[in-house]
Every structure is written in structure tokens, then in C-alpha cells.
């Protein structure tokens, strides 16, 4: 069996090693998952809701320790990490509180029967392939609705998240979840294809790269099973007017640099009207050049990236763009000379919209600003991206801002806010950003058997539609 290591990106040091599963372990893992799920799906709704409530309480009680774990794993600043744990608390509580409402059958018109209704029933065992950038939140938004529904779960987390992934299983079991209903496995991406194809897996949810998403979707489709993909984003942030411009730009920088720029739904392309473009660039240079970087447990503006390789890949792309003349590095763009995976917060201007940095997501502390000749031009620029996760529009004329937001080809559109996530809001995108929705009622509606029931008396009449 091979091993992998926890490399703390704040220090560049290797802290722990872990052992991956062997391919021969797959039968044991999936047999146990199937057996546990068969029992779990028959448990009362109250029992399932109780587990979710209890795990929420455990997340809250251990917020500091859990925040420290993900700080060590991927460099998340402590204040951000604690906020991530808190949203997990909210998600688990939300599904527990709305359990009966979410799982209630839908009664249809009787239609020549005594009663006709659709019940929500679990599909079986669902595989979750999760990313490192929000180690607890990504798991919570997948796990909470599916556990409430009665599905069993197998988690393959990012290899840099060995502590947080196991903590998810441990906390759920401490909260009363029966053994093997949720299993954390240490595995490589190359080991996932046989899991996805296996008949004991009823569906797969992946949050991650486009390449991984395409591979999962292909295998899932070939094996007639449901997949949900949440992939990248290149979200637009459109400013329609310059009233209160400095404040709006401060909000943009805070949101863009949150989690050191490592958020799929962060606004990555700022689009402003040409009449105040120069003022925008000047203000962004001031704001971004003043951002400080530090270790996860220091109170700085940004932390390290998830790994030195991730940092180097971004810096190389920026250097190539400047060399090719497809972007100007107005601020930053360099690795910071210190141990760990640090780079300067960066501002790009004069970006060629057809270039690599113009078309493809930059997963780090890099902001791009474009000028538009009109609101219509801003929409055209925004919709050039093949991604379609979210987008936002900022302006004092709310009717105009909402009208512009309605033209964005995205799964989530915001006016005078951005990147808002909550248990009661559906999350997901279109295009290269994937398909399917998580959270709120949509989270329960993905890996579900919406099963039709009809009850008739034996009255001697035919039970088939004339068309059949």
C-alpha cells in the first residue's frame, strides 16, 4: 500500500503520513456500506434528524480544534476556518429542523385511484469525491441531506485532508450514526473509477477539477447512475455605477481574497464601466498592495496556498501571461521568499479575454479587472466564460441591477452581494461549472428515488392506461 503525507503549507513541513487503501479493500468497504445503508434507510426520520442535530452540536463544541486541523492541512486562516465550521453547524441543524417537511410525500390528484402520491426514498450508497479548499463544508452540504434521506455514504476526500475527513466520520459516529453508514477512505483519484462503476454505488457527487468531473461523469453515465458535479468558476463581479465606489471595491477585494482566493464561487473577474475604470485600477492597486500574508494561525489578510506546487503553477501562468503580452501584472504576481506556499496578492489589468488567464480559473489570490462600454457590454464580457457558477451585479438602481443579473448565464445571481452560501440556499452552476444542486430542498432531491404510489380498490375496472 502507498502512503501520502500531511504537508503543512504554512511551514512547508511534513507533519504526518497516512496509508492509502489497497484495491482489494473495495469489496469489504462497499459490502459494509450496503449492509449498513439497508438498516439506516429503515430508521425513523426522528432518529436521522437527531444524529444531524447532535453532530451539529459537536462541530460547534469543537470549533477551535477543527479549525486548527484545516489550518494545518491547507493553510486556511483561523477566522475563516472557524466560520467554515459554523456553516457546517448551520447545515446539519437546518436539515434536522426541516426533516419532516423535506421528506414528506407529495400527494397528487387521485386520478382514478383512492390515492396517488410520490414518496422520497433513498437510492443506496453514494460516493462523494471532495476537494481540499473547504474540507468540512463541502462534506457537510453533501452528507447532511443524504443522511437525512437514508442514503449510505463513502467519502474519498482530497489527499491533503486526512485529518478533517476522518474527523467527519468520527463526529457522525459519536453523534449516533451507525457504523459504516458513513465511511471515510484514504484513496487516490486513480482508484475511484472502479468505485464509480461498481453496482453497489448508486450515485456519485464530485466537487473538484473539470478533468476529474469529466472522468466521473463518463463512468457514471456508462453505468446508468446519477452524478452531481460542482466544478470551477470564473465568476463576474459587475459594477454599474461609481456611487460609493471605494466601498464596493473594498468588498470585492475582501470577497476575492477570501480563503486566499481558493473558492470556486469567488468573483474572479471585476467588470466596471470605462468612465471610472482608471479610478478603479488606482484603488485596487492601493488595496491589494497593502494585503499581508501569514501563517494560518496569524491574523493576516491572506494565508498560504494549499501547496507549494499550487503556488508555483499560478506564478508560472502569470509570468507567461506577462511575457506573452496577454496581461499586465499591476500588483504582485510573485512567490514570497519564505518557507511555505506563499505568494503576493495580485492584480491583473489589460487581460486578453481569449488568453489562458482570461478564460480559465485562477485558483489563488489574483484579481482581474476589465472595462466595459455599457451595461450590455459588461453582460457580454461576463457571459464569455464557459463557466457558469455564479455572478453578481452592484448598483444603486436596483431594478437595473436586477435586470442585468437576470442576463447572467449562471446558476446563482446576486445583486449587491456575492458568493453567499447558506443551508437554505441552493448551490450549483451550469456549463463547465457542472450540474446539479446542493443545499435546501434541492440537496435532498438529487440522490433520491421519487417513487410513485397508487392505491386502488379491486373494482373490476382496468388498471392500465388505454395508451398501454
Tab-separated table of C-alpha atoms in Angstrom:
chain	number	residue	atom	x	y	z
A	1	UNK	CA	0.000	0.000	0.000
A	2	UNK	CA	1.201	3.523	-0.771
A	3	UNK	CA	1.288	6.426	1.657
A	4	UNK	CA	0.694	10.140	1.475
A	5	UNK	CA	1.655	12.974	3.769
A	6	UNK	CA	0.122	15.947	5.520
A	7	UNK	CA	2.341	18.814	4.388
A	8	UNK	CA	1.604	21.998	6.316
A	9	UNK	CA	1.559	24.766	3.649
A	10	UNK	CA	2.186	27.447	6.273
A	11	UNK	CA	5.586	25.993	7.105
A	12	UNK	CA	6.403	23.670	4.229
A	13	UNK	CA	6.978	20.859	6.712
A	14	UNK	CA	5.661	17.286	6.573
A	15	UNK	CA	3.753	16.509	9.774
A	16	UNK	CA	2.137	13.070	9.355
A	17	UNK	CA	1.866	10.177	6.930
A	18	UNK	CA	-1.180	8.072	6.132
A	19	UNK	CA	-1.721	4.795	4.328
A	20	UNK	CA	-3.994	4.503	1.315
A	21	UNK	CA	-6.393	1.635	0.862
A	22	UNK	CA	-5.477	-1.284	-1.348
A	23	UNK	CA	-7.668	-2.030	-4.368
A	24	UNK	CA	-8.552	-5.332	-2.736
A	25	UNK	CA	-10.268	-3.411	0.087
A	26	UNK	CA	-13.068	-2.218	-2.206
A	27	UNK	CA	-15.327	-5.239	-1.668
A	28	UNK	CA	-15.039	-5.008	2.101
A	29	UNK	CA	-15.797	-1.257	2.070
A	30	UNK	CA	-18.798	-1.483	-0.241
A	31	UNK	CA	-20.283	-4.617	1.279
A	32	UNK	CA	-20.192	-2.943	4.674
A	33	UNK	CA	-21.721	0.243	3.227
A	34	UNK	CA	-24.589	-1.618	1.549
A	35	UNK	CA	-25.389	-3.606	4.684
A	36	UNK	CA	-25.358	-0.509	6.894
A	37	UNK	CA	-27.473	1.535	4.468
A	38	UNK	CA	-30.192	-1.114	4.340
A	39	UNK	CA	-30.669	-0.713	8.076
A	40	UNK	CA	-30.234	3.081	8.117
A	41	UNK	CA	-32.901	3.705	5.449
A	42	UNK	CA	-35.470	1.982	7.675
A	43	UNK	CA	-34.652	4.057	10.744
A	44	UNK	CA	-37.252	6.624	11.822
A	45	UNK	CA	-36.904	10.152	10.488
A	46	UNK	CA	-36.623	11.329	14.080
A	47	UNK	CA	-33.535	9.177	14.592
A	48	UNK	CA	-31.847	10.528	11.488
A	49	UNK	CA	-32.687	14.108	12.437
A	50	UNK	CA	-31.378	13.504	15.948
A	51	UNK	CA	-27.991	12.399	14.589
A	52	UNK	CA	-27.762	15.533	12.449
A	53	UNK	CA	-28.622	17.766	15.405
A	54	UNK	CA	-26.057	16.056	17.612
A	55	UNK	CA	-23.268	16.264	15.040
A	56	UNK	CA	-24.030	19.965	14.623
A	57	UNK	CA	-23.576	20.413	18.359
A	58	UNK	CA	-20.269	18.524	18.242
A	59	UNK	CA	-18.969	20.701	15.420
A	60	UNK	CA	-19.833	23.779	17.465
A	61	UNK	CA	-18.262	22.456	20.658
A	62	UNK	CA	-15.002	21.610	18.875
A	63	UNK	CA	-14.842	24.570	16.542
A	64	UNK	CA	-11.373	25.662	17.622
A	65	UNK	CA	-9.797	22.209	17.294
A	66	UNK	CA	-11.450	21.555	13.934
A	67	UNK	CA	-10.334	24.951	12.642
A	68	UNK	CA	-6.775	24.133	13.626
A	69	UNK	CA	-6.935	20.879	11.658
A	70	UNK	CA	-7.809	22.529	8.366
A	71	UNK	CA	-5.306	25.274	9.043
A	72	UNK	CA	-2.593	22.645	9.208
A	73	UNK	CA	-3.919	20.747	6.202
A	74	UNK	CA	-4.493	23.503	3.659
A	75	UNK	CA	-3.467	26.756	5.326
A	76	UNK	CA	-6.903	28.265	5.986
A	77	UNK	CA	-6.711	31.283	8.281
A	78	UNK	CA	-8.218	30.530	11.686
A	79	UNK	CA	-11.040	33.086	11.434
A	80	UNK	CA	-12.059	31.632	8.057
A	81	UNK	CA	-11.742	28.091	9.354
A	82	UNK	CA	-13.987	28.791	12.333
A	83	UNK	CA	-16.528	30.401	10.014
A	84	UNK	CA	-16.437	27.266	7.855
A	85	UNK	CA	-17.107	25.051	10.865
A	86	UNK	CA	-20.013	27.317	11.832
A	87	UNK	CA	-21.712	26.911	8.469
A	88	UNK	CA	-21.456	23.136	8.941
A	89	UNK	CA	-23.272	23.593	12.248
A	90	UNK	CA	-25.967	25.558	10.429
A	91	UNK	CA	-26.315	22.975	7.646
A	92	UNK	CA	-26.712	19.973	9.941
A	93	UNK	CA	-29.172	21.836	12.164
A	94	UNK	CA	-31.158	23.072	9.143
A	95	UNK	CA	-31.714	19.598	7.727
A	96	UNK	CA	-32.638	18.236	11.147
A	97	UNK	CA	-35.136	21.027	11.734
A	98	UNK	CA	-36.753	20.630	8.299
A	99	UNK	CA	-36.624	16.823	8.212
A	100	UNK	CA	-40.324	16.036	8.068
A	101	UNK	CA	-41.053	18.869	5.657
A	102	UNK	CA	-38.288	17.768	3.272
A	103	UNK	CA	-39.206	14.079	3.307
A	104	UNK	CA	-42.975	14.471	3.246
A	105	UNK	CA	-44.696	12.672	0.357
A	106	UNK	CA	-46.301	14.775	-2.365
A	107	UNK	CA	-49.970	13.899	-2.863
A	108	UNK	CA	-51.291	14.220	-6.388
A	109	UNK	CA	-54.843	14.220	-7.628
A	110	UNK	CA	-56.308	10.737	-7.115
A	111	UNK	CA	-56.704	10.219	-10.906
A	112	UNK	CA	-58.979	7.191	-10.781
A	113	UNK	CA	-57.356	5.771	-7.641
A	114	UNK	CA	-58.067	6.079	-3.930
A	115	UNK	CA	-54.816	7.955	-3.518
A	116	UNK	CA	-51.787	8.818	-5.622
A	117	UNK	CA	-48.564	10.177	-4.167
A	118	UNK	CA	-44.812	10.418	-4.673
A	119	UNK	CA	-42.523	9.428	-1.797
A	120	UNK	CA	-38.871	10.352	-1.382
A	121	UNK	CA	-36.815	7.212	-0.865
A	122	UNK	CA	-33.024	6.774	-0.792
A	123	UNK	CA	-31.065	5.440	-3.750
A	124	UNK	CA	-28.496	3.478	-1.756
A	125	UNK	CA	-24.784	4.129	-1.252
A	126	UNK	CA	-23.470	7.432	-2.638
A	127	UNK	CA	-19.793	8.096	-3.329
A	128	UNK	CA	-18.532	11.581	-2.505
A	129	UNK	CA	-15.294	12.880	-4.024
A	130	UNK	CA	-14.493	16.079	-2.168
A	131	UNK	CA	-11.918	18.908	-2.557
A	132	UNK	CA	-9.479	20.451	-0.117
A	133	UNK	CA	-10.485	24.129	-0.218
A	134	UNK	CA	-13.427	23.796	2.205
A	135	UNK	CA	-12.678	20.460	3.890
A	136	UNK	CA	-15.646	20.391	6.282
A	137	UNK	CA	-18.241	22.493	4.456
A	138	UNK	CA	-18.049	20.525	1.215
A	139	UNK	CA	-18.640	17.293	3.122
A	140	UNK	CA	-21.478	18.745	5.220
A	141	UNK	CA	-23.501	20.011	2.276
A	142	UNK	CA	-23.275	16.570	0.641
A	143	UNK	CA	-23.646	14.453	3.778
A	144	UNK	CA	-26.469	16.172	5.666
A	145	UNK	CA	-29.269	15.827	3.082
A	146	UNK	CA	-28.216	12.345	2.013
A	147	UNK	CA	-28.011	11.002	5.538
A	148	UNK	CA	-31.408	12.512	6.285
A	149	UNK	CA	-32.796	10.801	3.192
A	150	UNK	CA	-31.388	7.427	4.289
A	151	UNK	CA	-28.525	7.017	1.839
A	152	UNK	CA	-25.203	5.488	2.888
A	153	UNK	CA	-22.041	7.468	2.138
A	154	UNK	CA	-18.464	6.671	1.147
A	155	UNK	CA	-16.124	9.666	1.288
A	156	UNK	CA	-12.985	9.989	-0.794
A	157	UNK	CA	-11.547	13.329	0.281
A	158	UNK	CA	-8.581	15.200	-1.138
A	159	UNK	CA	-5.304	13.571	-0.131
A	160	UNK	CA	-4.210	16.704	1.743
A	161	UNK	CA	-7.253	16.417	4.078
A	162	UNK	CA	-6.637	13.193	6.038
A	163	UNK	CA	-7.434	14.633	9.458
A	164	UNK	CA	-10.589	16.537	8.560
A	165	UNK	CA	-12.020	13.676	6.510
A	166	UNK	CA	-11.621	11.220	9.380
A	167	UNK	CA	-12.994	13.806	11.808
A	168	UNK	CA	-16.220	13.887	9.769
A	169	UNK	CA	-16.708	10.145	10.246
A	170	UNK	CA	-15.692	10.218	13.900
A	171	UNK	CA	-18.067	13.065	14.768
A	172	UNK	CA	-21.009	11.466	12.966
A	173	UNK	CA	-20.473	8.165	14.747
A	174	UNK	CA	-20.095	9.941	18.077
A	175	UNK	CA	-23.432	11.611	17.334
A	176	UNK	CA	-25.053	8.187	16.970
A	177	UNK	CA	-24.700	7.317	13.292
A	178	UNK	CA	-24.413	3.518	12.970
A	179	UNK	CA	-21.041	2.171	11.914
A	180	UNK	CA	-20.356	2.001	8.164
A	181	UNK	CA	-23.248	4.281	7.152
A	182	UNK	CA	-20.534	6.911	6.567
A	183	UNK	CA	-17.060	5.654	5.686
A	184	UNK	CA	-14.001	7.820	5.133
A	185	UNK	CA	-11.493	6.074	2.878
A	186	UNK	CA	-7.935	7.128	2.108
A	187	UNK	CA	-7.638	6.608	-1.628
A	188	UNK	CA	-6.102	8.157	-4.715
A	189	UNK	CA	-8.058	9.618	-7.599
A	190	UNK	CA	-6.887	6.783	-9.835
A	191	UNK	CA	-8.655	4.299	-7.539
A	192	UNK	CA	-12.067	5.931	-7.960
A	193	UNK	CA	-13.122	4.690	-11.387
A	194	UNK	CA	-13.832	1.123	-10.185
A	195	UNK	CA	-15.811	2.558	-7.250
A	196	UNK	CA	-17.937	4.689	-9.569
A	197	UNK	CA	-18.551	1.724	-11.875
A	198	UNK	CA	-19.367	-0.715	-9.074
A	199	UNK	CA	-23.046	-1.684	-8.916
A	200	UNK	CA	-23.034	-1.183	-5.144
A	201	UNK	CA	-22.547	2.561	-5.699
A	202	UNK	CA	-25.881	4.166	-6.625
A	203	UNK	CA	-24.588	7.639	-7.435
A	204	UNK	CA	-21.571	9.918	-7.173
A	205	UNK	CA	-21.121	13.542	-6.142
A	206	UNK	CA	-17.871	15.262	-7.072
A	207	UNK	CA	-16.637	18.720	-6.232
A	208	UNK	CA	-13.288	19.343	-7.860
A	209	UNK	CA	-11.491	19.820	-11.151
A	210	UNK	CA	-13.041	19.684	-14.579
A	211	UNK	CA	-10.857	16.738	-15.554
A	212	UNK	CA	-11.945	14.705	-12.552
A	213	UNK	CA	-15.556	15.692	-13.157
A	214	UNK	CA	-15.469	14.584	-16.788
A	215	UNK	CA	-13.966	11.222	-15.808
A	216	UNK	CA	-16.582	10.623	-13.121
A	217	UNK	CA	-19.459	11.679	-15.370
A	218	UNK	CA	-18.266	9.356	-18.141
A	219	UNK	CA	-18.027	6.294	-15.923
A	220	UNK	CA	-21.275	7.092	-14.107
A	221	UNK	CA	-23.109	7.530	-17.395
A	222	UNK	CA	-21.759	4.278	-18.799
A	223	UNK	CA	-23.095	2.531	-15.714
A	224	UNK	CA	-26.534	4.205	-15.679
A	225	UNK	CA	-26.162	6.082	-12.433
A	226	UNK	CA	-26.684	9.632	-11.282
A	227	UNK	CA	-23.802	12.067	-10.903
A	228	UNK	CA	-23.597	15.580	-9.494
A	229	UNK	CA	-20.675	17.831	-10.433
A	230	UNK	CA	-19.583	21.081	-8.831
A	231	UNK	CA	-16.502	22.223	-10.730
A	232	UNK	CA	-14.701	25.502	-11.325
A	233	UNK	CA	-15.847	29.063	-11.734
A	234	UNK	CA	-14.746	32.335	-13.306
A	235	UNK	CA	-17.427	34.467	-11.741
A	236	UNK	CA	-18.075	38.058	-12.845
A	237	UNK	CA	-18.469	40.994	-10.462
A	238	UNK	CA	-20.141	43.831	-12.369
A	239	UNK	CA	-20.214	47.406	-11.055
A	240	UNK	CA	-22.764	49.597	-12.847
A	241	UNK	CA	-22.112	52.993	-11.244
A	242	UNK	CA	-19.446	54.763	-9.217
A	243	UNK	CA	-21.588	55.822	-6.283
A	244	UNK	CA	-19.815	54.578	-3.172
A	245	UNK	CA	-17.155	53.067	-5.463
A	246	UNK	CA	-14.400	52.807	-2.867
A	247	UNK	CA	-16.621	50.810	-0.518
A	248	UNK	CA	-17.746	48.449	-3.284
A	249	UNK	CA	-14.140	47.836	-4.304
A	250	UNK	CA	-13.239	47.093	-0.693
A	251	UNK	CA	-15.992	44.446	-0.694
A	252	UNK	CA	-14.680	42.990	-3.950
A	253	UNK	CA	-11.145	42.630	-2.611
A	254	UNK	CA	-12.340	41.029	0.637
A	255	UNK	CA	-14.523	38.534	-1.211
A	256	UNK	CA	-11.977	37.789	-3.943
A	257	UNK	CA	-9.156	37.198	-1.465
A	258	UNK	CA	-11.263	35.162	0.980
A	259	UNK	CA	-9.649	31.770	1.604
A	260	UNK	CA	-6.578	33.146	-0.187
A	261	UNK	CA	-8.571	33.223	-3.417
A	262	UNK	CA	-9.246	29.484	-3.309
A	263	UNK	CA	-13.011	29.432	-3.701
A	264	UNK	CA	-14.804	28.218	-6.809
A	265	UNK	CA	-17.609	30.760	-6.370
A	266	UNK	CA	-15.379	33.753	-5.643
A	267	UNK	CA	-15.697	36.705	-8.053
A	268	UNK	CA	-12.637	36.423	-10.270
A	269	UNK	CA	-13.393	38.984	-12.983
A	270	UNK	CA	-14.219	42.558	-11.987
A	271	UNK	CA	-16.065	44.399	-14.783
A	272	UNK	CA	-16.546	48.153	-14.453
A	273	UNK	CA	-17.714	50.959	-16.717
A	274	UNK	CA	-14.927	52.695	-18.611
A	275	UNK	CA	-15.887	56.080	-17.117
A	276	UNK	CA	-14.471	55.003	-13.756
A	277	UNK	CA	-12.042	52.286	-14.852
A	278	UNK	CA	-8.890	54.306	-14.081
A	279	UNK	CA	-10.149	55.199	-10.600
A	280	UNK	CA	-10.934	51.529	-10.065
A	281	UNK	CA	-7.426	50.406	-11.028
A	282	UNK	CA	-5.819	53.010	-8.786
A	283	UNK	CA	-7.949	51.972	-5.805
A	284	UNK	CA	-7.340	48.269	-6.414
A	285	UNK	CA	-3.590	48.817	-6.578
A	286	UNK	CA	-3.765	50.512	-3.191
A	287	UNK	CA	-5.975	47.865	-1.581
A	288	UNK	CA	-4.222	44.789	-2.967
A	289	UNK	CA	-0.666	46.009	-2.440
A	290	UNK	CA	-1.446	46.532	1.250
A	291	UNK	CA	-2.614	42.958	1.872
A	292	UNK	CA	-0.404	40.920	4.180
A	293	UNK	CA	0.303	37.174	4.120
A	294	UNK	CA	0.968	34.938	7.113
A	295	UNK	CA	0.575	31.539	8.714
A	296	UNK	CA	-2.883	30.085	9.223
A	297	UNK	CA	-2.943	30.989	12.908
A	298	UNK	CA	-1.843	34.590	12.357
A	299	UNK	CA	-4.324	37.407	11.807
A	300	UNK	CA	-3.240	38.408	8.307
A	301	UNK	CA	-5.209	39.227	5.169
A	302	UNK	CA	-4.318	36.037	3.304
A	303	UNK	CA	-2.564	32.784	4.124
A	304	UNK	CA	-0.527	30.324	2.115
A	305	UNK	CA	-1.943	28.480	-0.844
A	306	UNK	CA	-2.805	24.816	-0.379
A	307	UNK	CA	0.608	23.637	-1.554
A	308	UNK	CA	3.874	24.871	-2.987
A	309	UNK	CA	3.018	23.180	-6.296
A	310	UNK	CA	-0.286	25.064	-6.458
A	311	UNK	CA	1.512	28.347	-5.756
A	312	UNK	CA	4.184	27.700	-8.373
A	313	UNK	CA	1.635	26.785	-11.028
A	314	UNK	CA	-0.156	30.122	-10.607
A	315	UNK	CA	3.050	32.164	-10.588
A	316	UNK	CA	4.220	30.431	-13.767
A	317	UNK	CA	0.918	31.194	-15.503
A	318	UNK	CA	1.165	34.853	-14.515
A	319	UNK	CA	4.751	35.138	-15.689
A	320	UNK	CA	3.866	33.550	-19.024
A	321	UNK	CA	0.882	35.877	-19.491
A	322	UNK	CA	3.027	38.944	-18.921
A	323	UNK	CA	5.774	37.627	-21.188
A	324	UNK	CA	3.250	36.857	-23.933
A	325	UNK	CA	1.661	40.278	-23.598
A	326	UNK	CA	-1.740	38.861	-22.678
A	327	UNK	CA	-1.859	40.545	-19.254
A	328	UNK	CA	-0.148	43.222	-17.191
A	329	UNK	CA	0.789	42.432	-13.600
A	330	UNK	CA	-0.160	45.699	-11.927
A	331	UNK	CA	0.480	44.426	-8.378
A	332	UNK	CA	2.157	41.293	-7.022
A	333	UNK	CA	2.474	38.172	-9.119
A	334	UNK	CA	5.479	36.706	-7.326
A	335	UNK	CA	6.190	33.938	-4.848
A	336	UNK	CA	7.133	35.216	-1.403
A	337	UNK	CA	10.643	34.201	-0.356
A	338	UNK	CA	9.867	32.322	2.853
A	339	UNK	CA	9.105	28.722	3.817
A	340	UNK	CA	5.632	27.644	2.817
A	341	UNK	CA	3.285	28.153	-0.132
A	342	UNK	CA	3.002	31.936	-0.133
A	343	UNK	CA	2.562	34.389	-2.982
A	344	UNK	CA	1.753	38.081	-3.214
A	345	UNK	CA	-1.823	39.141	-3.692
A	346	UNK	CA	-2.052	40.107	-7.344
A	347	UNK	CA	-3.904	42.444	-9.698
A	348	UNK	CA	-4.011	41.852	-13.448
A	349	UNK	CA	-5.011	44.521	-15.973
A	350	UNK	CA	-5.047	44.664	-19.791
A	351	UNK	CA	-6.003	40.991	-19.892
A	352	UNK	CA	-6.630	39.359	-23.259
A	353	UNK	CA	-10.052	37.789	-22.760
A	354	UNK	CA	-9.169	34.887	-25.065
A	355	UNK	CA	-5.938	34.057	-23.226
A	356	UNK	CA	-5.314	31.417	-20.562
A	357	UNK	CA	-5.667	33.831	-17.645
A	358	UNK	CA	-8.669	35.457	-19.290
A	359	UNK	CA	-10.582	32.234	-19.966
A	360	UNK	CA	-9.530	29.843	-17.224
A	361	UNK	CA	-9.961	29.952	-13.474
A	362	UNK	CA	-7.054	31.177	-11.367
A	363	UNK	CA	-7.369	29.447	-8.007
A	364	UNK	CA	-5.440	31.856	-5.851
A	365	UNK	CA	-5.211	35.492	-4.686
A	366	UNK	CA	-5.429	37.047	-8.153
A	367	UNK	CA	-7.941	39.698	-9.240
A	368	UNK	CA	-8.619	40.689	-12.855
A	369	UNK	CA	-10.277	43.958	-13.899
A	370	UNK	CA	-11.939	44.700	-17.249
A	371	UNK	CA	-13.567	47.836	-18.635
A	372	UNK	CA	-16.982	47.811	-20.308
A	373	UNK	CA	-18.515	50.468	-22.541
A	374	UNK	CA	-22.054	49.875	-21.254
A	375	UNK	CA	-24.064	47.520	-19.062
A	376	UNK	CA	-24.803	45.466	-22.170
A	377	UNK	CA	-21.093	45.180	-22.885
A	378	UNK	CA	-20.492	44.142	-19.268
A	379	UNK	CA	-23.004	41.300	-19.683
A	380	UNK	CA	-21.301	40.217	-22.912
A	381	UNK	CA	-17.923	40.093	-21.167
A	382	UNK	CA	-19.407	38.235	-18.201
A	383	UNK	CA	-21.053	35.595	-20.395
A	384	UNK	CA	-17.948	34.909	-22.473
A	385	UNK	CA	-16.794	32.435	-19.839
A	386	UNK	CA	-17.559	28.764	-20.365
A	387	UNK	CA	-18.101	28.544	-16.618
A	388	UNK	CA	-21.464	29.398	-15.089
A	389	UNK	CA	-21.321	29.065	-11.326
A	390	UNK	CA	-22.351	32.474	-10.010
A	391	UNK	CA	-22.153	36.167	-10.727
A	392	UNK	CA	-23.074	39.445	-9.097
A	393	UNK	CA	-24.130	42.961	-10.054
A	394	UNK	CA	-23.620	46.055	-7.900
A	395	UNK	CA	-25.514	49.293	-8.367
A	396	UNK	CA	-27.822	51.827	-6.746
A	397	UNK	CA	-30.578	51.389	-9.323
A	398	UNK	CA	-31.886	48.055	-8.057
A	399	UNK	CA	-34.243	47.492	-10.973
A	400	UNK	CA	-31.403	47.958	-13.445
A	401	UNK	CA	-29.035	45.807	-11.386
A	402	UNK	CA	-31.586	43.001	-11.190
A	403	UNK	CA	-32.241	43.278	-14.922
A	404	UNK	CA	-28.530	42.845	-15.602
A	405	UNK	CA	-28.295	39.954	-13.125
A	406	UNK	CA	-31.108	38.183	-14.956
A	407	UNK	CA	-28.968	38.174	-18.103
A	408	UNK	CA	-26.036	36.352	-16.475
A	409	UNK	CA	-25.691	32.746	-17.616
A	410	UNK	CA	-25.029	31.298	-14.167
A	411	UNK	CA	-26.598	29.054	-11.536
A	412	UNK	CA	-26.598	31.742	-8.841
A	413	UNK	CA	-27.010	35.501	-9.387
A	414	UNK	CA	-26.680	38.168	-6.700
A	415	UNK	CA	-27.388	41.898	-6.512
A	416	UNK	CA	-25.220	43.950	-4.153
A	417	UNK	CA	-23.742	40.842	-2.556
A	418	UNK	CA	-21.561	37.992	-3.760
A	419	UNK	CA	-20.691	34.367	-3.050
A	420	UNK	CA	-23.347	33.994	-0.372
A	421	UNK	CA	-23.713	30.437	0.925
A	422	UNK	CA	-26.267	29.208	3.446
A	423	UNK	CA	-28.071	25.988	4.274
A	424	UNK	CA	-31.322	27.452	2.948
A	425	UNK	CA	-29.916	28.499	-0.456
A	426	UNK	CA	-29.399	26.085	-3.369
A	427	UNK	CA	-25.830	25.885	-4.677
A	428	UNK	CA	-24.704	24.891	-8.177
A	429	UNK	CA	-23.915	26.041	-11.672
A	430	UNK	CA	-24.118	25.403	-15.399
A	431	UNK	CA	-21.646	24.906	-18.246
A	432	UNK	CA	-18.097	24.000	-17.230
A	433	UNK	CA	-19.124	24.645	-13.631
A	434	UNK	CA	-21.051	21.366	-13.587
A	435	UNK	CA	-24.652	20.344	-12.951
A	436	UNK	CA	-26.970	19.529	-10.103
A	437	UNK	CA	-27.792	21.434	-6.934
A	438	UNK	CA	-26.881	21.082	-3.289
A	439	UNK	CA	-28.420	22.504	-0.096
A	440	UNK	CA	-32.028	23.462	0.756
A	441	UNK	CA	-34.663	21.053	-0.673
A	442	UNK	CA	-32.547	20.568	-3.792
A	443	UNK	CA	-29.913	18.778	-1.722
A	444	UNK	CA	-32.436	16.077	-0.861
A	445	UNK	CA	-33.672	15.968	-4.448
A	446	UNK	CA	-30.503	14.772	-6.179
A	447	UNK	CA	-29.849	11.220	-4.969
A	448	UNK	CA	-33.437	10.234	-4.379
A	449	UNK	CA	-35.949	7.783	-5.769
A	450	UNK	CA	-39.080	9.879	-6.286
A	451	UNK	CA	-41.280	6.817	-6.109
A	452	UNK	CA	-44.860	6.882	-7.358
A	453	UNK	CA	-47.540	5.069	-5.331
A	454	UNK	CA	-51.155	4.465	-6.397
A	455	UNK	CA	-53.741	2.681	-4.314
A	456	UNK	CA	-56.946	1.327	-5.929
A	457	UNK	CA	-59.759	-0.928	-4.874
A	458	UNK	CA	-60.388	-4.171	-6.754
A	459	UNK	CA	-63.434	-2.819	-8.522
A	460	UNK	CA	-63.181	-4.790	-11.742
A	461	UNK	CA	-62.024	-1.874	-13.895
A	462	UNK	CA	-58.824	-1.934	-15.922
A	463	UNK	CA	-55.746	-0.573	-14.175
A	464	UNK	CA	-53.748	0.259	-17.305
A	465	UNK	CA	-53.758	3.444	-19.292
A	466	UNK	CA	-55.533	2.991	-22.638
A	467	UNK	CA	-52.277	4.045	-24.295
A	468	UNK	CA	-50.613	0.881	-22.950
